[in-house]
JSON list of C-alpha atoms in Angstrom, two decimals:
[
{"chain": "A", "resi": 1, "resn": "MET", "atom": "CA", "xyz": [-0.02, 0.07, 0.04]},
{"chain": "A", "resi": 2, "resn": "HIS", "atom": "CA", "xyz": [1.51, 3.35, -1.00]},
{"chain": "A", "resi": 3, "resn": "GLU", "atom": "CA", "xyz": [1.68, 5.64, 1.94]},
{"chain": "A", "resi": 4, "resn": "LEU", "atom": "CA", "xyz": [0.01, 8.58, 0.25]},
{"chain": "A", "resi": 5, "resn": "LEU", "atom": "CA", "xyz": [-3.00, 6.36, -0.68]},
{"chain": "A", "resi": 6, "resn": "LYS", "atom": "CA", "xyz": [-3.17, 5.12, 2.79]},
{"chain": "A", "resi": 7, "resn": "GLU", "atom": "CA", "xyz": [-3.17, 8.74, 4.14]},
{"chain": "A", "resi": 8, "resn": "ASN", "atom": "CA", "xyz": [-5.91, 9.65, 1.76]},
{"chain": "A", "resi": 9, "resn": "ILE", "atom": "CA", "xyz": [-8.12, 6.70, 2.72]},
{"chain": "A", "resi": 10, "resn": "ASP", "atom": "CA", "xyz": [-7.66, 7.62, 6.39]},
{"chain": "A", "resi": 11, "resn": "LYS", "atom": "CA", "xyz": [-9.22, 11.06, 5.86]},
{"chain": "A", "resi": 12, "resn": "HIS", "atom": "CA", "xyz": [-12.49, 9.19, 4.89]},
{"chain": "A", "resi": 13, "resn": "VAL", "atom": "CA", "xyz": [-12.78, 5.81, 6.65]},
{"chain": "A", "resi": 14, "resn": "SER", "atom": "CA", "xyz": [-10.80, 3.54, 8.93]},
{"chain": "A", "resi": 15, "resn": "PHE", "atom": "CA", "xyz": [-9.39, 0.45, 7.32]},
{"chain": "A", "resi": 16, "resn": "SER", "atom": "CA", "xyz": [-7.85, -2.39, 9.40]},
{"chain": "A", "resi": 17, "resn": "ALA", "atom": "CA", "xyz": [-4.21, -3.34, 8.37]},
{"chain": "A", "resi": 18, "resn": "ALA", "atom": "CA", "xyz": [-5.51, -6.48, 6.61]},
{"chain": "A", "resi": 19, "resn": "GLU", "atom": "CA", "xyz": [-8.19, -4.43, 4.73]},
{"chain": "A", "resi": 20, "resn": "LEU", "atom": "CA", "xyz": [-5.42, -1.92, 3.58]},
{"chain": "A", "resi": 21, "resn": "GLU", "atom": "CA", "xyz": [-3.24, -4.86, 2.53]},
{"chain": "A", "resi": 22, "resn": "THR", "atom": "CA", "xyz": [-6.12, -6.51, 0.41]},
{"chain": "A", "resi": 23, "resn": "PHE", "atom": "CA", "xyz": [-7.22, -3.24, -1.02]},
{"chain": "A", "resi": 24, "resn": "GLY", "atom": "CA", "xyz": [-3.62, -2.07, -1.96]},
{"chain": "A", "resi": 25, "resn": "GLN", "atom": "CA", "xyz": [-3.01, -5.24, -3.96]},
{"chain": "A", "resi": 26, "resn": "TYR", "atom": "CA", "xyz": [-5.48, -4.21, -6.67]},
{"chain": "A", "resi": 27, "resn": "PHE", "atom": "CA", "xyz": [-3.67, -0.96, -7.64]},
{"chain": "A", "resi": 28, "resn": "HIS", "atom": "CA", "xyz": [-0.95, -0.82, -10.15]},
{"chain": "A", "resi": 29, "resn": "GLN", "atom": "CA", "xyz": [1.37, 2.10, -10.57]},
{"chain": "A", "resi": 30, "resn": "LYS", "atom": "CA", "xyz": [1.58, 3.78, -14.02]},
{"chain": "A", "resi": 31, "resn": "THR", "atom": "CA", "xyz": [3.86, 6.71, -15.29]},
{"chain": "A", "resi": 32, "resn": "ILE", "atom": "CA", "xyz": [2.24, 9.13, -17.60]},
{"chain": "A", "resi": 33, "resn": "GLN", "atom": "CA", "xyz": [4.47, 11.49, -19.60]},
{"chain": "A", "resi": 34, "resn": "LYS", "atom": "CA", "xyz": [3.65, 15.18, -19.97]},
{"chain": "A", "resi": 35, "resn": "LYS", "atom": "CA", "xyz": [0.88, 15.70, -22.60]},
{"chain": "A", "resi": 36, "resn": "GLU", "atom": "CA", "xyz": [0.12, 11.95, -22.61]},
{"chain": "A", "resi": 37, "resn": "PHE", "atom": "CA", "xyz": [-3.53, 10.91, -22.19]},
{"chain": "A", "resi": 38, "resn": "LEU", "atom": "CA", "xyz": [-4.74, 8.57, -19.67]},
{"chain": "A", "resi": 39, "resn": "LEU", "atom": "CA", "xyz": [-8.28, 8.60, -21.13]},
{"chain": "A", "resi": 40, "resn": "ARG", "atom": "CA", "xyz": [-9.48, 9.97, -24.48]},
{"chain": "A", "resi": 41, "resn": "GLN", "atom": "CA", "xyz": [-12.96, 11.16, -25.42]},
{"chain": "A", "resi": 42, "resn": "GLY", "atom": "CA", "xyz": [-14.73, 8.26, -27.05]},
{"chain": "A", "resi": 43, "resn": "GLU", "atom": "CA", "xyz": [-12.82, 5.45, -25.02]},
{"chain": "A", "resi": 44, "resn": "THR", "atom": "CA", "xyz": [-14.68, 3.60, -22.12]},
{"chain": "A", "resi": 45, "resn": "CYS", "atom": "CA", "xyz": [-13.21, 4.31, -18.72]},
{"chain": "A", "resi": 46, "resn": "LYS", "atom": "CA", "xyz": [-12.33, 1.03, -17.08]},
{"chain": "A", "resi": 47, "resn": "PHE", "atom": "CA", "xyz": [-10.35, 2.47, -14.14]},
{"chain": "A", "resi": 48, "resn": "GLU", "atom": "CA", "xyz": [-10.39, 4.70, -11.32]},
{"chain": "A", "resi": 49, "resn": "GLY", "atom": "CA", "xyz": [-6.95, 6.52, -10.66]},
{"chain": "A", "resi": 50, "resn": "PHE", "atom": "CA", "xyz": [-5.21, 8.15, -7.74]},
{"chain": "A", "resi": 51, "resn": "VAL", "atom": "CA", "xyz": [-2.55, 10.76, -8.51]},
{"chain": "A", "resi": 52, "resn": "LEU", "atom": "CA", "xyz": [0.71, 10.19, -6.69]},
{"chain": "A", "resi": 53, "resn": "ASP", "atom": "CA", "xyz": [2.65, 12.92, -8.29]},
{"chain": "A", "resi": 54, "resn": "GLY", "atom": "CA", "xyz": [1.96, 15.37, -11.24]},
{"chain": "A", "resi": 55, "resn": "CYS", "atom": "CA", "xyz": [-1.13, 16.98, -12.41]},
{"chain": "A", "resi": 56, "resn": "PHE", "atom": "CA", "xyz": [-3.95, 16.04, -14.92]},
{"chain": "A", "resi": 57, "resn": "ARG", "atom": "CA", "xyz": [-6.48, 18.20, -16.60]},
{"chain": "A", "resi": 58, "resn": "ILE", "atom": "CA", "xyz": [-9.93, 16.66, -17.12]},
{"chain": "A", "resi": 59, "resn": "PHE", "atom": "CA", "xyz": [-11.74, 18.34, -20.04]},
{"chain": "A", "resi": 60, "resn": "THR", "atom": "CA", "xyz": [-14.10, 17.78, -23.00]},
{"chain": "A", "resi": 61, "resn": "PHE", "atom": "CA", "xyz": [-14.43, 19.22, -26.52]},
{"chain": "A", "resi": 62, "resn": "ASP", "atom": "CA", "xyz": [-17.67, 20.86, -27.54]},
{"chain": "A", "resi": 63, "resn": "GLN", "atom": "CA", "xyz": [-19.22, 20.62, -31.02]},
{"chain": "A", "resi": 64, "resn": "LYS", "atom": "CA", "xyz": [-17.09, 23.80, -32.10]},
{"chain": "A", "resi": 65, "resn": "GLY", "atom": "CA", "xyz": [-13.84, 22.16, -31.12]},
{"chain": "A", "resi": 66, "resn": "ASN", "atom": "CA", "xyz": [-13.41, 24.36, -27.96]},
{"chain": "A", "resi": 67, "resn": "ASP", "atom": "CA", "xyz": [-12.03, 22.54, -24.86]},
{"chain": "A", "resi": 68, "resn": "ASN", "atom": "CA", "xyz": [-13.87, 22.99, -21.56]},
{"chain": "A", "resi": 69, "resn": "THR", "atom": "CA", "xyz": [-11.91, 22.02, -18.47]},
{"chain": "A", "resi": 70, "resn": "LEU", "atom": "CA", "xyz": [-14.04, 20.26, -15.64]},
{"chain": "A", "resi": 71, "resn": "TYR", "atom": "CA", "xyz": [-11.25, 19.88, -13.15]},
{"chain": "A", "resi": 72, "resn": "PHE", "atom": "CA", "xyz": [-7.74, 19.35, -12.41]},
{"chain": "A", "resi": 73, "resn": "ALA", "atom": "CA", "xyz": [-6.27, 16.39, -10.51]},
{"chain": "A", "resi": 74, "resn": "ALA", "atom": "CA", "xyz": [-3.00, 16.96, -8.81]},
{"chain": "A", "resi": 75, "resn": "ARG", "atom": "CA", "xyz": [-1.15, 14.93, -6.04]},
{"chain": "A", "resi": 76, "resn": "ASP", "atom": "CA", "xyz": [-3.53, 13.17, -3.63]},
{"chain": "A", "resi": 77, "resn": "TRP", "atom": "CA", "xyz": [-6.49, 13.50, -5.90]},
{"chain": "A", "resi": 78, "resn": "TRP", "atom": "CA", "xyz": [-8.71, 10.81, -7.50]},
{"chain": "A", "resi": 79, "resn": "LEU", "atom": "CA", "xyz": [-9.63, 10.86, -11.15]},
{"chain": "A", "resi": 80, "resn": "MET", "atom": "CA", "xyz": [-12.08, 8.93, -13.30]},
{"chain": "A", "resi": 81, "resn": "ASP", "atom": "CA", "xyz": [-15.17, 9.52, -15.59]},
{"chain": "A", "resi": 82, "resn": "ASN", "atom": "CA", "xyz": [-17.99, 8.50, -13.42]},
{"chain": "A", "resi": 83, "resn": "ASP", "atom": "CA", "xyz": [-20.46, 8.16, -16.17]},
{"chain": "A", "resi": 84, "resn": "SER", "atom": "CA", "xyz": [-18.27, 6.13, -18.44]},
{"chain": "A", "resi": 85, "resn": "PHE", "atom": "CA", "xyz": [-16.99, 3.98, -15.64]},
{"chain": "A", "resi": 86, "resn": "MET", "atom": "CA", "xyz": [-20.43, 3.23, -14.26]},
{"chain": "A", "resi": 87, "resn": "HIS", "atom": "CA", "xyz": [-22.37, 2.67, -17.48]},
{"chain": "A", "resi": 88, "resn": "GLN", "atom": "CA", "xyz": [-19.40, 1.41, -19.59]},
{"chain": "A", "resi": 89, "resn": "ASN", "atom": "CA", "xyz": [-20.31, 3.83, -22.43]},
{"chain": "A", "resi": 90, "resn": "PRO", "atom": "CA", "xyz": [-17.92, 5.97, -24.52]},
{"chain": "A", "resi": 91, "resn": "SER", "atom": "CA", "xyz": [-16.36, 8.78, -22.39]},
{"chain": "A", "resi": 92, "resn": "HIS", "atom": "CA", "xyz": [-17.06, 12.53, -23.11]},
{"chain": "A", "resi": 93, "resn": "LEU", "atom": "CA", "xyz": [-13.89, 13.41, -21.24]},
{"chain": "A", "resi": 94, "resn": "ASN", "atom": "CA", "xyz": [-10.14, 13.57, -21.81]},
{"chain": "A", "resi": 95, "resn": "MET", "atom": "CA", "xyz": [-7.60, 12.97, -19.07]},
{"chain": "A", "resi": 96, "resn": "GLN", "atom": "CA", "xyz": [-4.21, 14.55, -19.98]},
{"chain": "A", "resi": 97, "resn": "ALA", "atom": "CA", "xyz": [-1.11, 14.86, -17.94]},
{"chain": "A", "resi": 98, "resn": "LEU", "atom": "CA", "xyz": [0.09, 18.44, -17.64]},
{"chain": "A", "resi": 99, "resn": "GLU", "atom": "CA", "xyz": [3.46, 17.17, -16.39]},
{"chain": "A", "resi": 100, "resn": "ASP", "atom": "CA", "xyz": [5.15, 13.97, -15.95]},
{"chain": "A", "resi": 101, "resn": "SER", "atom": "CA", "xyz": [2.95, 12.11, -13.48]},
{"chain": "A", "resi": 102, "resn": "GLU", "atom": "CA", "xyz": [2.58, 8.81, -11.46]},
{"chain": "A", "resi": 103, "resn": "VAL", "atom": "CA", "xyz": [-0.77, 7.34, -10.82]},
{"chain": "A", "resi": 104, "resn": "LEU", "atom": "CA", "xyz": [-2.19, 4.31, -9.02]},
{"chain": "A", "resi": 105, "resn": "LEU", "atom": "CA", "xyz": [-4.94, 2.70, -11.07]},
{"chain": "A", "resi": 106, "resn": "ILE", "atom": "CA", "xyz": [-7.63, 0.13, -10.07]},
{"chain": "A", "resi": 107, "resn": "LYS", "atom": "CA", "xyz": [-9.64, -1.77, -12.65]},
{"chain": "A", "resi": 108, "resn": "ARG", "atom": "CA", "xyz": [-13.42, -1.43, -12.68]},
{"chain": "A", "resi": 109, "resn": "THR", "atom": "CA", "xyz": [-13.75, -5.22, -12.33]},
{"chain": "A", "resi": 110, "resn": "ASP", "atom": "CA", "xyz": [-11.44, -5.22, -9.43]},
{"chain": "A", "resi": 111, "resn": "LYS", "atom": "CA", "xyz": [-13.29, -2.33, -7.69]},
{"chain": "A", "resi": 112, "resn": "LEU", "atom": "CA", "xyz": [-16.78, -4.02, -8.15]},
{"chain": "A", "resi": 113, "resn": "MET", "atom": "CA", "xyz": [-15.31, -7.27, -6.80]},
{"chain": "A", "resi": 114, "resn": "LEU", "atom": "CA", "xyz": [-13.92, -5.49, -3.71]},
{"chain": "A", "resi": 115, "resn": "TYR", "atom": "CA", "xyz": [-17.42, -3.82, -3.02]},
{"chain": "A", "resi": 116, "resn": "GLU", "atom": "CA", "xyz": [-18.72, -7.50, -2.59]},
{"chain": "A", "resi": 117, "resn": "THR", "atom": "CA", "xyz": [-15.76, -8.95, -0.72]},
{"chain": "A", "resi": 118, "resn": "LEU", "atom": "CA", "xyz": [-14.61, -5.98, 1.21]},
{"chain": "A", "resi": 119, "resn": "PRO", "atom": "CA", "xyz": [-17.53, -3.79, 2.28]},
{"chain": "A", "resi": 120, "resn": "ILE", "atom": "CA", "xyz": [-15.41, -1.02, 3.77]},
{"chain": "A", "resi": 121, "resn": "VAL", "atom": "CA", "xyz": [-14.36, -0.24, 0.18]},
{"chain": "A", "resi": 122, "resn": "GLU", "atom": "CA", "xyz": [-17.87, 0.52, -0.86]},
{"chain": "A", "resi": 123, "resn": "LYS", "atom": "CA", "xyz": [-18.22, 2.84, 2.21]},
{"chain": "A", "resi": 124, "resn": "LEU", "atom": "CA", "xyz": [-14.89, 4.53, 1.17]},
{"chain": "A", "resi": 125, "resn": "PHE", "atom": "CA", "xyz": [-16.03, 5.34, -2.24]},
{"chain": "A", "resi": 126, "resn": "ARG", "atom": "CA", "xyz": [-19.56, 6.22, -0.99]},
{"chain": "A", "resi": 127, "resn": "VAL", "atom": "CA", "xyz": [-18.09, 8.84, 1.44]},
{"chain": "A", "resi": 128, "resn": "MET", "atom": "CA", "xyz": [-15.66, 10.18, -1.26]},
{"chain": "A", "resi": 129, "resn": "SER", "atom": "CA", "xyz": [-18.62, 10.41, -3.82]},
{"chain": "A", "resi": 130, "resn": "GLN", "atom": "CA", "xyz": [-20.63, 12.39, -1.30]},
{"chain": "A", "resi": 131, "resn": "LYS", "atom": "CA", "xyz": [-17.67, 14.88, -0.73]},
{"chain": "A", "resi": 132, "resn": "ALA", "atom": "CA", "xyz": [-17.06, 15.15, -4.47]},
{"chain": "A", "resi": 133, "resn": "LEU", "atom": "CA", "xyz": [-20.83, 15.92, -5.10]},
{"chain": "A", "resi": 134, "resn": "VAL", "atom": "CA", "xyz": [-20.67, 18.65, -2.47]},
{"chain": "A", "resi": 135, "resn": "ALA", "atom": "CA", "xyz": [-17.53, 20.16, -4.19]},
{"chain": "A", "resi": 136, "resn": "TRP", "atom": "CA", "xyz": [-19.31, 20.02, -7.61]},
{"chain": "A", "resi": 137, "resn": "GLN", "atom": "CA", "xyz": [-22.49, 21.69, -6.12]},
{"chain": "A", "resi": 138, "resn": "ARG", "atom": "CA", "xyz": [-20.24, 24.47, -4.64]},
{"chain": "A", "resi": 139, "resn": "ARG", "atom": "CA", "xyz": [-18.52, 24.99, -8.00]},
{"chain": "A", "resi": 140, "resn": "LEU", "atom": "CA", "xyz": [-21.90, 25.19, -9.68]},
{"chain": "A", "resi": 141, "resn": "ILE", "atom": "CA", "xyz": [-23.18, 27.64, -7.14]},
{"chain": "A", "resi": 142, "resn": "ARG", "atom": "CA", "xyz": [-19.94, 29.87, -7.60]},
{"chain": "A", "resi": 143, "resn": "ASN", "atom": "CA", "xyz": [-20.43, 29.72, -11.49]},
{"chain": "A", "resi": 144, "resn": "HIS", "atom": "CA", "xyz": [-23.96, 31.03, -11.12]},
{"chain": "A", "resi": 145, "resn": "CYS", "atom": "CA", "xyz": [-23.52, 33.45, -8.35]},
{"chain": "A", "resi": 146, "resn": "GLU", "atom": "CA", "xyz": [-20.03, 34.77, -8.43]},
{"chain": "A", "resi": 147, "resn": "THR", "atom": "CA", "xyz": [-18.23, 37.10, -10.89]},
{"chain": "A", "resi": 148, "resn": "ALA", "atom": "CA", "xyz": [-15.38, 35.82, -13.06]},
{"chain": "A", "resi": 149, "resn": "LYS", "atom": "CA", "xyz": [-12.91, 37.83, -10.99]},
{"chain": "A", "resi": 150, "resn": "GLU", "atom": "CA", "xyz": [-14.39, 36.19, -7.74]},
{"chain": "A", "resi": 151, "resn": "ARG", "atom": "CA", "xyz": [-14.21, 32.68, -9.35]},
{"chain": "A", "resi": 152, "resn": "TYR", "atom": "CA", "xyz": [-10.53, 33.33, -10.43]},
{"chain": "A", "resi": 153, "resn": "GLN", "atom": "CA", "xyz": [-9.64, 34.54, -6.93]},
{"chain": "A", "resi": 154, "resn": "ASN", "atom": "CA", "xyz": [-11.28, 31.56, -5.29]},
{"chain": "A", "resi": 155, "resn": "PHE", "atom": "CA", "xyz": [-9.36, 29.17, -7.48]},
{"chain": "A", "resi": 156, "resn": "ILE", "atom": "CA", "xyz": [-5.99, 30.82, -6.87]},
{"chain": "A", "resi": 157, "resn": "ASP", "atom": "CA", "xyz": [-6.75, 30.83, -3.02]},
{"chain": "A", "resi": 158, "resn": "THR", "atom": "CA", "xyz": [-8.08, 27.34, -2.87]},
{"chain": "A", "resi": 159, "resn": "TYR", "atom": "CA", "xyz": [-5.62, 25.54, -5.22]},
{"chain": "A", "resi": 160, "resn": "PRO", "atom": "CA", "xyz": [-2.29, 27.64, -5.25]},
{"chain": "A", "resi": 161, "resn": "SER", "atom": "CA", "xyz": [-0.17, 24.60, -6.17]},
{"chain": "A", "resi": 162, "resn": "ILE", "atom": "CA", "xyz": [-2.39, 23.71, -9.16]},
{"chain": "A", "resi": 163, "resn": "ALA", "atom": "CA", "xyz": [-2.33, 27.32, -10.34]},
{"chain": "A", "resi": 164, "resn": "LEU", "atom": "CA", "xyz": [1.36, 27.23, -10.67]},
{"chain": "A", "resi": 165, "resn": "LYS", "atom": "CA", "xyz": [1.17, 24.07, -12.98]},
{"chain": "A", "resi": 166, "resn": "ILE", "atom": "CA", "xyz": [-1.49, 25.25, -15.51]},
{"chain": "A", "resi": 167, "resn": "THR", "atom": "CA", "xyz": [-1.62, 27.75, -18.29]},
{"chain": "A", "resi": 168, "resn": "ASP", "atom": "CA", "xyz": [-3.76, 30.84, -18.44]},
{"chain": "A", "resi": 169, "resn": "LYS", "atom": "CA", "xyz": [-5.63, 29.21, -21.22]},
{"chain": "A", "resi": 170, "resn": "GLN", "atom": "CA", "xyz": [-6.37, 26.19, -19.17]},
{"chain": "A", "resi": 171, "resn": "LEU", "atom": "CA", "xyz": [-7.43, 28.18, -16.21]},
{"chain": "A", "resi": 172, "resn": "ALA", "atom": "CA", "xyz": [-9.68, 30.36, -18.38]},
{"chain": "A", "resi": 173, "resn": "SER", "atom": "CA", "xyz": [-11.33, 27.16, -19.69]},
{"chain": "A", "resi": 174, "resn": "TYR", "atom": "CA", "xyz": [-11.86, 25.99, -16.15]},
{"chain": "A", "resi": 175, "resn": "LEU", "atom": "CA", "xyz": [-13.44, 29.35, -15.14]},
{"chain": "A", "resi": 176, "resn": "GLY", "atom": "CA", "xyz": [-15.71, 29.41, -18.16]},
{"chain": "A", "resi": 177, "resn": "ILE", "atom": "CA", "xyz": [-14.25, 32.58, -19.65]},
{"chain": "A", "resi": 178, "resn": "THR", "atom": "CA", "xyz": [-12.00, 33.51, -22.53]},
{"chain": "A", "resi": 179, "resn": "HIS", "atom": "CA", "xyz": [-8.18, 33.74, -22.24]},
{"chain": "A", "resi": 180, "resn": "GLU", "atom": "CA", "xyz": [-8.47, 37.37, -23.14]},
{"chain": "A", "resi": 181, "resn": "PHE", "atom": "CA", "xyz": [-10.95, 38.13, -20.22]},
{"chain": "A", "resi": 182, "resn": "LEU", "atom": "CA", "xyz": [-8.69, 36.41, -17.84]},
{"chain": "A", "resi": 183, "resn": "SER", "atom": "CA", "xyz": [-5.76, 38.56, -18.84]},
{"chain": "A", "resi": 184, "resn": "LYS", "atom": "CA", "xyz": [-7.80, 41.52, -18.13]},
{"chain": "A", "resi": 185, "resn": "ILE", "atom": "CA", "xyz": [-8.82, 40.19, -14.80]},
{"chain": "A", "resi": 186, "resn": "LYS", "atom": "CA", "xyz": [-5.18, 39.52, -13.89]},
{"chain": "A", "resi": 187, "resn": "LYS", "atom": "CA", "xyz": [-4.11, 43.05, -14.93]},
{"chain": "A", "resi": 188, "resn": "ARG", "atom": "CA", "xyz": [-6.58, 44.68, -12.42]}
]
């Protein structure tokens, strides 16, 4: 069991040493080079990932070819396409490394099997899903209720280490504004 993964789990639920050992056996480590894709739009997501090092951008392309960033996943973050993972349909998302990165991956089949054989795993992912849903709800509220400048400042204050790893264009995509408008915000 990788220590960072263990620390992440401990934030959500308490596994016994035996449960941690069993759970950890189903992850495999993968190196992803800068600009390499872990998942491409149109592929089916058959894994859930945990970022050990590096940073990923999770985004989609609209019908006009514009990219729209949903979120970034840096060290100690989880990443997957929930819709594609659950329903085994083609993904609408891309997961691209913004720098050389290391991830731990668990296969969908192994995760589903662990739900049956190790009930604490289901509790872990339920708790994490609830926390993720709260974060998405807060982001949705911010997008509807805050100005672009407030959203920008919130991102910089909340994720300073991620802000250092991304381009202004990627940040603008995340904030739902143009690169030019972000430049104006930053000049003020």
